[in-house]
Amino acid sequence: MKLIIAYINPFRLDEIRDALKEAGVSGLTAINAQGFGRQSGHTETYRGAEYEVDMVPKVRIEVLVDDTLAPTVIDTIESTARTGSIGDGKIAVLPVEDVIRIRTGERGNDAL
Amino acid sequence: MKLIIAYINPFRLDEIRDALKEAGVSGLTAINAQGFGRQSGHTETYRGAEYEVDMVPKVRIEVLVDDTLAPTVIDTIESTARTGSIGDGKIAVLPVEDVIRIRTGERGNDAL
Amino acid sequence: MKLIIAYINPFRLDEIRDALKEAGVSGLTAINAQGFGRQSGHTETYRGAEYEVDMVPKVRIEVLVDDTLAPTVIDTIESTARTGSIGDGKIAVLPVEDVIRIRTGERGNDAL
Amino acid sequence: MDSGHTAWLLMSSALVLFMTPGLAFFYGGMVRAKNVLAMLMKNYVAMGVVTILWVLVGASLTFSGSTTLGGYSVIGDFNLWGLRDLGLSNDHFGLPYPDNVHIMFQLTFAIITPALISGAIAERMKFTAWAVFIAIWSLLVYVPVAHWVWGGGFIGADIEALDFAGGLVVHINAGAAALALLMVLGPRIGFRRDIIRPHSLPLTVLGAGILWFGWFGFNGGSAFAADAAAGNAFLTTQVAAATAATAWIIAEGFIHGKPTTLGFVSGAVAGLVAITPAAGFVGPLGAMLIGLAAGLVCFWALRLKIMFNFDDSLDVVAVHLVGGILGSLLLGVLAEEAYGGHSGSLELLGRQALSVVIAFAYSFGVTFVIAKVLDAVMGIRAAADDERSGLDLALHEEQSYVMAE
Amino acid sequence: MDSGHTAWLLMSSALVLFMTPGLAFFYGGMVRAKNVLAMLMKNYVAMGVVTILWVLVGASLTFSGSTTLGGYSVIGDFNLWGLRDLGLSNDHFGLPYPDNVHIMFQLTFAIITPALISGAIAERMKFTAWAVFIAIWSLLVYVPVAHWVWGGGFIGADIEALDFAGGLVVHINAGAAALALLMVLGPRIGFRRDIIRPHSLPLTVLGAGILWFGWFGFNGGSAFAADAAAGNAFLTTQVAAATAATAWIIAEGFIHGKPTTLGFVSGAVAGLVAITPAAGFVGPLGAMLIGLAAGLVCFWALRLKIMFNFDDSLDVVAVHLVGGILGSLLLGVLAEEAYGGHSGSLELLGRQALSVVIAFAYSFGVTFVIAKVLDAVMGIRAAADDERSGLDLALHEEQSYVMAE
Amino acid sequence: MDSGHTAWLLMSSALVLFMTPGLAFFYGGMVRAKNVLAMLMKNYVAMGVVTILWVLVGASLTFSGSTTLGGYSVIGDFNLWGLRDLGLSNDHFGLPYPDNVHIMFQLTFAIITPALISGAIAERMKFTAWAVFIAIWSLLVYVPVAHWVWGGGFIGADIEALDFAGGLVVHINAGAAALALLMVLGPRIGFRRDIIRPHSLPLTVLGAGILWFGWFGFNGGSAFAADAAAGNAFLTTQVAAATAATAWIIAEGFIHGKPTTLGFVSGAVAGLVAITPAAGFVGPLGAMLIGLAAGLVCFWALRLKIMFNFDDSLDVVAVHLVGGILGSLLLGVLAEEAYGGHSGSLELLGRQALSVVIAFAYSFGVTFVIAKVLDAVMGIRAAADDERSGLDLALHEEQSYVMAE
Ligand SMILES: Nc1ncnc2c1ncn2[C@@H]1O[C@H](COP(=O)(O)OP(=O)(O)O)[C@@H](O)[C@H]1O
Ligand SMILES: Nc1ncnc2c1ncn2[C@@H]1O[C@H](COP(=O)(O)OP(=O)(O)O)[C@@H](O)[C@H]1O
Ligand SMILES: Nc1ncnc2c1ncn2[C@@H]1O[C@H](COP(=O)(O)OP(=O)(O)O)[C@@H](O)[C@H]1O
């Protein structure tokens, strides 16, 4: 099993979730985050004081999937999130040793 | 060492934290999240426009533990968080290569 | 590749980000979190009712790095975040199987 | 009719009406984020429901004529129903401003009184049950009590108890009803087990600011003229609020180590409550004593809900019931001839005490019965799941804050 | 001059001025968090720009003298420019309070009217274009219409249509302009595809509370005296707001299953809008009917934007245009001699209908042209990227909420 | 006594009192989330402490009799202590409304003046030290300066400087004190190094709206009657605020590229400050000039804290000190006989300048000494750890926002 993490632009969340649903993913978890990267930040001005803020709002989604579905999930996120401009985000794939569904106690792929 | 991630219902956080404390866990980190899964969402209505919102508020907790404590932690979360209804959440276990306590520079199990 | 997670005190974020930038890190993601650990919490009082709140606000940062840069990143966070008092936080190192840059589709170290 | 008095009563009406939104935010900030809209709504809806009933029959039953029972006037009549015969004169009340202004001014009191109760039943009562409750309560409790005290009824006319701006009619009345209603409703899930914290104290502080502002209309307008009596009521209101707020945070500092923001504004409201019955009968120094007492006693009264184990979520009993009783009784001692024509005396204190007992008993008893009947008929408590997930979504299908879109 | 009338009109001016901040928050809570400051700013800026123009020429063109066209007065003159000759008397208007108070009172109406439009163009219009728009619109649309109705112009003097406090001048005027402007501007990115939710309903509820409070100055002050007519307008205002709010949530309960907080306050505003032209001409029961109609009809009118597929983001058309028309027409039927000297009749209804058509047509037409010209000259719509990332940062370089520092 | 004047002064008192909550939110929105309650509290507490002192001795020392020094009246006496002899007449002040109303009206000024200072010491001062500070400051600084200008003291009576509603007494006084206090206190940790951003500009914008609204009582009430002079002060207040706000964002647009919401409301407050001493002495066009100057000069004055490297956290110096001086001086030039009986002249300008110097020097000097002594006695600065983790938790054991429970 894998844990797939993606840092995406907040306004793409709905689309990506719908695409993943269609691709067969049964769940995901989204968190509001602040990202720093190549994408430039913005200027804020308060009473004449200008600040360069280089953290931009991002959403971090994470999806637990079994190994066979992993490539599809990555492709789906990639194709739905890509706009071609800096800040589209990144995907990371981490190994997962076990997954448990709390409600039933199922483990491993069954828990997904 | 393992990183144990659990997606739980927000109102169970206090109980789970207390149970984990008793089980010997020395720390954890909790983050507000939005979850999508089998649990159905809810309808929101604003001036006659009805929206199906299928993300529900969840808390994502993560606990770093040494290998021996891991099963206890999993069991504790499982038994405390379980209500038997859809949306109780999931637990994932990830391998961790190293842990460092910033204050002391201790590494590995000592850092927990 | 590694995913380096650090739980830090919120007011150290700017410094740590700047230090990591200098150390060659090209990006990171920060999330507001609540931490429970050895650091004692605080008392809150509302109309005579005193509550012990043992979760303290933390920032959780995560950095994807290639294996060679990992030690530098750990050292940098360690040295910048350390104040020597309880609550300085922890760093965890997780293995990462793959990273994808959404914009370009690059994979692995190239995606960082 | 006098344009100056009219101007002041118009303005006072607006000020008191504005107190209900103020109260909504005072309360709304203290509940958890998942229940804030439900709390606001329970207050705002009083501006809807009570207004309609007041125009149709409430004003008439309170202020038109008397229906007697054993020689005591216990309720008005229906002659003024729909306010059809109100016209543009001041014939009905003979006050130096138009009758319609008086009806409007009094309406604002009829609105905020049931709204005050909502603090006790926060985070768990059904909205529809609440709306029905305040409709019935307005007619069966508020209207008679207001008639007894201000409408020619036996408390004002026979017992001759004093209530300048609503110690009996508003605060004791609402506080007693709050106690009865919460007893029927039961405590929130997690009461005394979970940490239940205010979700946004800035909203509470804002609400308190609006309440403080509006209270000048409440007490100042109750002089029914723009004159020195109004000025005195205005000044005593300010003094009592200030002293109570200061006393409360000093007490807090001694007992908990820190003065709190919520403490300051709670103290202010306690002082405002306690001075309400007395505002026109005492002077600035009397008001300072009342404020001091209110700050300390209401702060202490927070323990009642722990001692007797009832979930008065936002402390309506400690602030409004206790504060209202305190003010009504202290006025019996501190009233000065020079300000409102009455001097404190044992005899006046006795009349005040009697009126307090009657108002409390009636409101508590009738409210308890209403609540029991309503609970049997339609259920007054939200489902446990709705309570857990929050009333905003469950009862109103709305989200209070959506910060990341 | 009379001090009581002066006091009330001073106070009414303050109340109406306070409505613009109220409106800002009413609207501001309904947009997404990334656009809240831009929304507040579009309202507040009216307090700046319109005030300057009003003092320089607006007041003069509205209320000083008449310039006729075919015998009908269509605009004032420049004699009062800069308010230089206003002095400290009441010679100009002959009202029982100083001329400067009247100019100030009227200014507050001139400010809020363009601000109302901003709800229709939320989350996508450029700030500079908006500022220029309201400057031009005030002079080319607000000033003439206000002159026609209240300044001696042909709608008031010749058609003899009634408009107590701004059904034509304020609500239909703003509503028609909103429709024209949003047609030129186009819908928001994601309209009817994405979930676009209010980011902070508590702000909206607060704004509604302030609006409700301020409206007593709006309608009550429009009696131009602190007398029984003011009292009646005050009371009818309250009754209509209360009834409309209640009707709206009952309708919602039937259709969607749940009453909503946003529904309650939207209904209240709809009732306030509808009673505006009628407040001094009907009594409490007439007001109740108008409120009932407003609650139901404006609730229904939310569908217009779905039916005709236009993005009236915060429903200015459904609430202000439809509500304003409703009130202006119903007044033609429900007016009672006893309250304002006019009785409902087919003939009055006809005059009302004619005035509605004229106000709508003029405002819609001229606004459309202004919008088109402005769009050609400077572009009125924010860049798509700015719209996506949010107008607060893009147009104002500010962050609305920074919670974790 | 006149009911109309009484009504207006009652209302003005309520409006000015409401400004302190307004100010609390204006400031509270600008600090970081961890310090918002501490900021609100520093403002609200003035409503408590100052009221008590005012009733006990402050009012008496300001307005009762004179104690002279070299022939100049420098302070009042204790005859009115506790307001015991105030009664219900207007004998004391001989104004057309009751004495108690005048005492109340003046109290609201005594409250907001120290509250204004709190913006300069945001996010780092201890609460208890602050509470003690304003108690001492009220008696040693506010009371004498108010006596000198308005209570029969030498600035009003001998220098014959003009101060309609508090340029000297309120704004220069508070601004100079702010400068002295912040010099003793030192800058916040991270000043000019970290990004210190407002946590909730909507709260600031709301506070500004309340301030603007309340300012009509501040300046309008300072005519001490509901008459044409009040009307003029009301109108000039509006014009100055509007012009300054507009000028500020235009300047911002030129210099930073974007107009900001915070800029608009800051400009409005700057305009309100600058017109305060002049409101009754100039007409609408004079007010426009004062507003224009205030918008541009105060915007420029933001640089002072950079140039001289002091941490005036929320710009009390740039807005209140600079704005107050500007208005006091410009009034010396722009005053017109027709409005307030005085014409601008070099001689008047001289008197104004002298009064400005005296008020500044006295307030700065005495405040500096008070601050130094207090710091030595009890420490006025919060511990560094408390400052870092936030004053809300550290000083008040409260959390401002708890959104996820
Ligand atoms: N090394 C990294 N570790 C963790 N998160 C990263 C890293 N690099 C980028 N991110 C996340 O991805 C987001 C987009 O990255 P950025 O470099 O701006 O654009 P792009 O992915 O198009 O190159 C960042 O805002 C951040 O949240
Ligand atoms: N595949 C997944 N990847 C990541 N998070 C998931 C996944 N499936 C579920 N979750 C998280 O677990 C929560 C509960 O899942 P859900 O399917 O609703 O109920 P249950 O766990 O009882 O089957 C979701 O709201 C989501 O936060
Ligand atoms: N076992 C753990 N798992 C996950 N997070 C932890 C764990 N232990 C500590 N943390 C995080 O690190 C923070 C600091 O830990 P704490 O024990 O208070 O201090 P220190 O790291 O100095 O020993 C905690 O607030 C929590 O966010």
mmCIF file of C-alpha atoms in Angstrom, chain F residues 51-266:
data_model
loop_
_atom_site.group_PDB
_atom_site.id
_atom_site.type_symbol
_atom_site.label_atom_id
_atom_site.label_comp_id
_atom_site.label_asym_id
_atom_site.label_seq_id
_atom_site.Cartn_x
_atom_site.Cartn_y
_atom_site.Cartn_z
ATOM 1 C CA THR F 51 -15.962 56.041 34.992
ATOM 2 C CA ILE F 52 -15.345 55.308 38.651
ATOM 3 C CA LEU F 53 -12.665 57.983 38.987
ATOM 4 C CA TRP F 54 -14.715 60.514 37.056
ATOM 5 C CA VAL F 55 -17.689 60.138 39.363
ATOM 6 C CA LEU F 56 -15.572 60.209 42.495
ATOM 7 C CA VAL F 57 -13.317 63.172 41.721
ATOM 8 C CA GLY F 58 -12.546 63.622 38.016
ATOM 9 C CA ALA F 59 -15.678 65.505 37.036
ATOM 10 C CA SER F 60 -15.315 67.752 40.038
ATOM 11 C CA LEU F 61 -11.660 68.563 39.401
ATOM 12 C CA THR F 62 -12.393 69.328 35.778
ATOM 13 C CA PHE F 63 -15.599 71.305 35.921
ATOM 14 C CA SER F 64 -16.223 72.507 39.452
ATOM 15 C CA GLY F 65 -14.668 75.866 40.382
ATOM 16 C CA SER F 66 -11.030 76.798 39.831
ATOM 17 C CA THR F 67 -7.815 76.599 41.696
ATOM 18 C CA THR F 68 -5.520 79.279 40.366
ATOM 19 C CA LEU F 69 -1.780 79.496 40.034
ATOM 20 C CA GLY F 70 -0.427 82.957 39.297
ATOM 21 C CA GLY F 71 -3.886 84.057 38.370
ATOM 22 C CA TYR F 72 -4.477 81.241 35.936
ATOM 23 C CA SER F 73 -6.967 78.533 36.673
ATOM 24 C CA VAL F 74 -5.107 75.234 36.540
ATOM 25 C CA ILE F 75 -7.525 72.783 38.115
ATOM 26 C CA GLY F 76 -11.010 72.618 39.604
ATOM 27 C CA ASP F 77 -11.959 71.788 43.180
ATOM 28 C CA PHE F 78 -13.498 68.879 45.065
ATOM 29 C CA ASN F 79 -16.918 70.391 45.632
ATOM 30 C CA LEU F 80 -18.657 68.072 43.228
ATOM 31 C CA TRP F 81 -16.986 64.884 44.481
ATOM 32 C CA GLY F 82 -19.121 61.805 44.077
ATOM 33 C CA LEU F 83 -21.552 63.956 42.082
ATOM 34 C CA ARG F 84 -23.489 64.195 45.301
ATOM 35 C CA ASP F 85 -24.803 67.667 44.701
ATOM 36 C CA LEU F 86 -25.562 67.308 41.051
ATOM 37 C CA GLY F 87 -29.289 66.805 41.542
ATOM 38 C CA LEU F 88 -31.703 66.915 38.652
ATOM 39 C CA SER F 89 -31.296 70.551 37.644
ATOM 40 C CA ASN F 90 -29.121 72.401 35.175
ATOM 41 C CA ASP F 91 -27.971 74.935 37.747
ATOM 42 C CA HIS F 92 -24.386 73.950 37.682
ATOM 43 C CA PHE F 93 -23.589 74.439 34.042
ATOM 44 C CA GLY F 94 -26.551 76.539 32.987
ATOM 45 C CA LEU F 95 -26.825 74.586 29.769
ATOM 46 C CA PRO F 96 -30.201 73.908 28.167
ATOM 47 C CA TYR F 97 -30.097 70.319 29.401
ATOM 48 C CA PRO F 98 -29.552 68.720 32.812
ATOM 49 C CA ASP F 99 -26.182 68.834 34.518
ATOM 50 C CA ASN F 100 -26.086 65.067 34.854
ATOM 51 C CA VAL F 101 -26.277 64.762 31.074
ATOM 52 C CA HIS F 102 -23.342 67.116 30.705
ATOM 53 C CA ILE F 103 -21.280 65.163 33.214
ATOM 54 C CA MET F 104 -22.130 61.964 31.361
ATOM 55 C CA PHE F 105 -21.308 63.453 27.973
ATOM 56 C CA GLN F 106 -17.947 64.670 29.248
ATOM 57 C CA LEU F 107 -17.271 61.308 30.871
ATOM 58 C CA THR F 108 -17.373 59.596 27.510
ATOM 59 C CA PHE F 109 -14.535 61.859 26.348
ATOM 60 C CA ALA F 110 -12.555 61.091 29.477
ATOM 61 C CA ILE F 111 -12.932 57.380 28.705
ATOM 62 C CA ILE F 112 -11.884 57.296 25.087
ATOM 63 C CA THR F 113 -8.840 59.529 25.497
ATOM 64 C CA PRO F 114 -6.700 57.083 27.474
ATOM 65 C CA ALA F 115 -8.095 54.239 25.361
ATOM 66 C CA LEU F 116 -6.604 55.930 22.296
ATOM 67 C CA ILE F 117 -3.143 55.578 23.789
ATOM 68 C CA SER F 118 -3.404 51.797 23.851
ATOM 69 C CA GLY F 119 -2.713 51.546 20.124
ATOM 70 C CA ALA F 120 0.860 52.644 20.686
ATOM 71 C CA ILE F 121 1.676 50.005 23.258
ATOM 72 C CA ALA F 122 -0.097 47.086 21.633
ATOM 73 C CA GLU F 123 1.118 43.535 22.003
ATOM 74 C CA ARG F 124 3.578 44.075 24.826
ATOM 75 C CA MET F 125 2.266 46.003 27.821
ATOM 76 C CA LYS F 126 1.099 44.312 31.002
ATOM 77 C CA PHE F 127 -2.580 44.594 31.737
ATOM 78 C CA THR F 128 -2.348 45.513 35.384
ATOM 79 C CA ALA F 129 0.251 48.162 34.648
ATOM 80 C CA TRP F 130 -2.027 49.531 31.960
ATOM 81 C CA ALA F 131 -5.007 49.687 34.306
ATOM 82 C CA VAL F 132 -2.989 51.538 36.907
ATOM 83 C CA PHE F 133 -1.503 53.765 34.233
ATOM 84 C CA ILE F 134 -4.841 54.985 32.902
ATOM 85 C CA ALA F 135 -6.110 55.621 36.413
ATOM 86 C CA ILE F 136 -3.153 57.846 37.197
ATOM 87 C CA TRP F 137 -3.035 59.387 33.752
ATOM 88 C CA SER F 138 -6.700 60.329 33.852
ATOM 89 C CA LEU F 139 -6.212 62.293 37.030
ATOM 90 C CA LEU F 140 -2.797 63.772 36.368
ATOM 91 C CA VAL F 141 -3.069 64.482 32.659
ATOM 92 C CA TYR F 142 -6.578 64.268 31.259
ATOM 93 C CA VAL F 143 -8.337 66.117 34.048
ATOM 94 C CA PRO F 144 -6.001 69.150 34.115
ATOM 95 C CA VAL F 145 -5.844 69.513 30.329
ATOM 96 C CA ALA F 146 -9.632 69.232 30.069
ATOM 97 C CA HIS F 147 -9.948 71.830 32.792
ATOM 98 C CA TRP F 148 -7.543 74.200 31.052
ATOM 99 C CA VAL F 149 -9.409 74.023 27.762
ATOM 100 C CA TRP F 150 -13.046 73.445 28.662
ATOM 101 C CA GLY F 151 -13.376 73.791 32.417
ATOM 102 C CA GLY F 152 -12.583 77.461 32.796
ATOM 103 C CA GLY F 153 -8.820 76.957 32.812
ATOM 104 C CA PHE F 154 -6.200 79.199 31.254
ATOM 105 C CA ILE F 155 -6.073 77.765 27.731
ATOM 106 C CA GLY F 156 -9.729 78.440 27.103
ATOM 107 C CA ALA F 157 -10.106 81.499 29.278
ATOM 108 C CA ASP F 158 -6.772 83.286 28.927
ATOM 109 C CA ILE F 159 -5.052 82.076 25.792
ATOM 110 C CA GLU F 160 -8.519 81.829 24.292
ATOM 111 C CA ALA F 161 -7.526 78.977 22.060
ATOM 112 C CA LEU F 162 -10.352 77.154 20.319
ATOM 113 C CA ASP F 163 -10.990 73.455 20.653
ATOM 114 C CA PHE F 164 -14.449 72.498 19.509
ATOM 115 C CA ALA F 165 -14.512 68.848 20.440
ATOM 116 C CA GLY F 166 -11.108 67.761 21.603
ATOM 117 C CA GLY F 167 -8.166 68.441 19.316
ATOM 118 C CA LEU F 168 -6.094 69.433 22.327
ATOM 119 C CA VAL F 169 -7.898 67.626 25.095
ATOM 120 C CA VAL F 170 -8.336 64.320 23.334
ATOM 121 C CA HIS F 171 -6.093 63.804 20.331
ATOM 122 C CA ILE F 172 -2.923 65.771 20.979
ATOM 123 C CA ASN F 173 -3.171 64.774 24.595
ATOM 124 C CA ALA F 174 -3.475 61.060 23.811
ATOM 125 C CA GLY F 175 -0.957 61.225 20.979
ATOM 126 C CA ALA F 176 1.714 62.887 23.071
ATOM 127 C CA ALA F 177 1.118 60.433 25.896
ATOM 128 C CA ALA F 178 1.353 57.551 23.447
ATOM 129 C CA LEU F 179 4.746 58.764 22.315
ATOM 130 C CA ALA F 180 6.047 59.093 25.847
ATOM 131 C CA LEU F 181 4.716 55.727 26.948
ATOM 132 C CA LEU F 182 6.066 53.809 23.999
ATOM 133 C CA MET F 183 9.489 55.340 24.526
ATOM 134 C CA VAL F 184 9.570 53.956 28.026
ATOM 135 C CA LEU F 185 8.138 50.623 26.938
ATOM 136 C CA GLY F 186 10.396 49.949 23.972
ATOM 137 C CA PRO F 187 9.587 48.183 20.709
ATOM 138 C CA ARG F 188 7.939 44.801 20.299
ATOM 139 C CA ILE F 189 10.146 41.762 19.871
ATOM 140 C CA GLY F 190 10.667 41.442 16.138
ATOM 141 C CA PHE F 191 9.843 45.055 15.341
ATOM 142 C CA ARG F 192 11.113 45.829 11.827
ATOM 143 C CA ARG F 193 12.464 42.300 11.497
ATOM 144 C CA ASP F 194 9.402 40.041 11.434
ATOM 145 C CA ILE F 195 6.287 40.446 9.387
ATOM 146 C CA ILE F 196 3.750 41.710 11.892
ATOM 147 C CA ARG F 197 0.412 41.755 10.131
ATOM 148 C CA PRO F 198 -3.147 42.612 11.190
ATOM 149 C CA HIS F 199 -4.944 39.402 12.063
ATOM 150 C CA SER F 200 -8.425 40.466 11.029
ATOM 151 C CA LEU F 201 -8.924 43.580 8.983
ATOM 152 C CA PRO F 202 -12.700 43.048 8.935
ATOM 153 C CA LEU F 203 -12.684 43.756 12.677
ATOM 154 C CA THR F 204 -10.682 46.921 12.034
ATOM 155 C CA VAL F 205 -13.067 48.028 9.320
ATOM 156 C CA LEU F 206 -16.001 47.356 11.641
ATOM 157 C CA GLY F 207 -14.357 49.349 14.399
ATOM 158 C CA ALA F 208 -13.795 52.209 11.992
ATOM 159 C CA GLY F 209 -17.459 52.135 11.022
ATOM 160 C CA ILE F 210 -18.481 52.361 14.663
ATOM 161 C CA LEU F 211 -15.986 55.157 15.259
ATOM 162 C CA TRP F 212 -17.294 57.117 12.289
ATOM 163 C CA PHE F 213 -20.866 56.651 13.529
ATOM 164 C CA GLY F 214 -20.006 57.611 17.096
ATOM 165 C CA TRP F 215 -18.008 60.642 16.010
ATOM 166 C CA PHE F 216 -21.247 62.388 15.096
ATOM 167 C CA GLY F 217 -22.012 62.419 18.801
ATOM 168 C CA PHE F 218 -18.475 63.492 19.583
ATOM 169 C CA ASN F 219 -18.500 66.534 17.324
ATOM 170 C CA GLY F 220 -22.234 67.056 16.913
ATOM 171 C CA GLY F 221 -22.832 66.830 20.641
ATOM 172 C CA SER F 222 -20.083 69.338 21.291
ATOM 173 C CA ALA F 223 -22.411 72.061 20.074
ATOM 174 C CA PHE F 224 -24.212 71.437 23.392
ATOM 175 C CA ALA F 225 -27.569 71.795 21.640
ATOM 176 C CA ALA F 226 -29.622 70.316 18.832
ATOM 177 C CA ASP F 227 -29.343 73.302 16.559
ATOM 178 C CA ALA F 228 -27.775 74.527 13.364
ATOM 179 C CA ALA F 229 -24.345 74.622 14.939
ATOM 180 C CA ALA F 230 -24.696 70.940 15.740
ATOM 181 C CA GLY F 231 -25.881 70.349 12.202
ATOM 182 C CA ASN F 232 -22.867 72.133 10.821
ATOM 183 C CA ALA F 233 -20.462 70.219 13.043
ATOM 184 C CA PHE F 234 -22.123 67.019 11.950
ATOM 185 C CA LEU F 235 -21.775 67.889 8.283
ATOM 186 C CA THR F 236 -18.177 69.066 8.533
ATOM 187 C CA THR F 237 -17.325 65.863 10.364
ATOM 188 C CA GLN F 238 -18.693 63.791 7.531
ATOM 189 C CA VAL F 239 -16.969 65.869 4.876
ATOM 190 C CA ALA F 240 -13.578 65.766 6.547
ATOM 191 C CA ALA F 241 -13.721 62.013 7.113
ATOM 192 C CA ALA F 242 -14.780 61.356 3.540
ATOM 193 C CA THR F 243 -12.158 63.612 2.016
ATOM 194 C CA ALA F 244 -9.314 62.342 4.153
ATOM 195 C CA ALA F 245 -10.188 58.702 3.454
ATOM 196 C CA THR F 246 -10.317 59.357 -0.270
ATOM 197 C CA ALA F 247 -7.118 61.398 -0.255
ATOM 198 C CA TRP F 248 -5.302 58.678 1.679
ATOM 199 C CA ILE F 249 -6.119 55.894 -0.778
ATOM 200 C CA ILE F 250 -5.265 58.077 -3.744
ATOM 201 C CA ALA F 251 -1.879 58.832 -2.179
ATOM 202 C CA GLU F 252 -1.433 55.124 -1.509
ATOM 203 C CA GLY F 253 -2.318 54.335 -5.087
ATOM 204 C CA PHE F 254 0.403 56.650 -6.295
ATOM 205 C CA ILE F 255 3.054 55.482 -3.877
ATOM 206 C CA HIS F 256 2.374 51.767 -3.407
ATOM 207 C CA GLY F 257 0.339 51.049 -6.501
ATOM 208 C CA LYS F 258 -2.776 49.893 -4.665
ATOM 209 C CA PRO F 259 -5.370 51.544 -2.462
ATOM 210 C CA THR F 260 -5.915 49.503 0.701
ATOM 211 C CA THR F 261 -8.870 48.935 2.950
ATOM 212 C CA LEU F 262 -6.779 49.718 5.988
ATOM 213 C CA GLY F 263 -5.696 52.881 4.230
ATOM 214 C CA PHE F 264 -9.257 54.008 3.636
ATOM 215 C CA VAL F 265 -10.325 53.580 7.230
ATOM 216 C CA SER F 266 -7.081 55.035 8.560
#
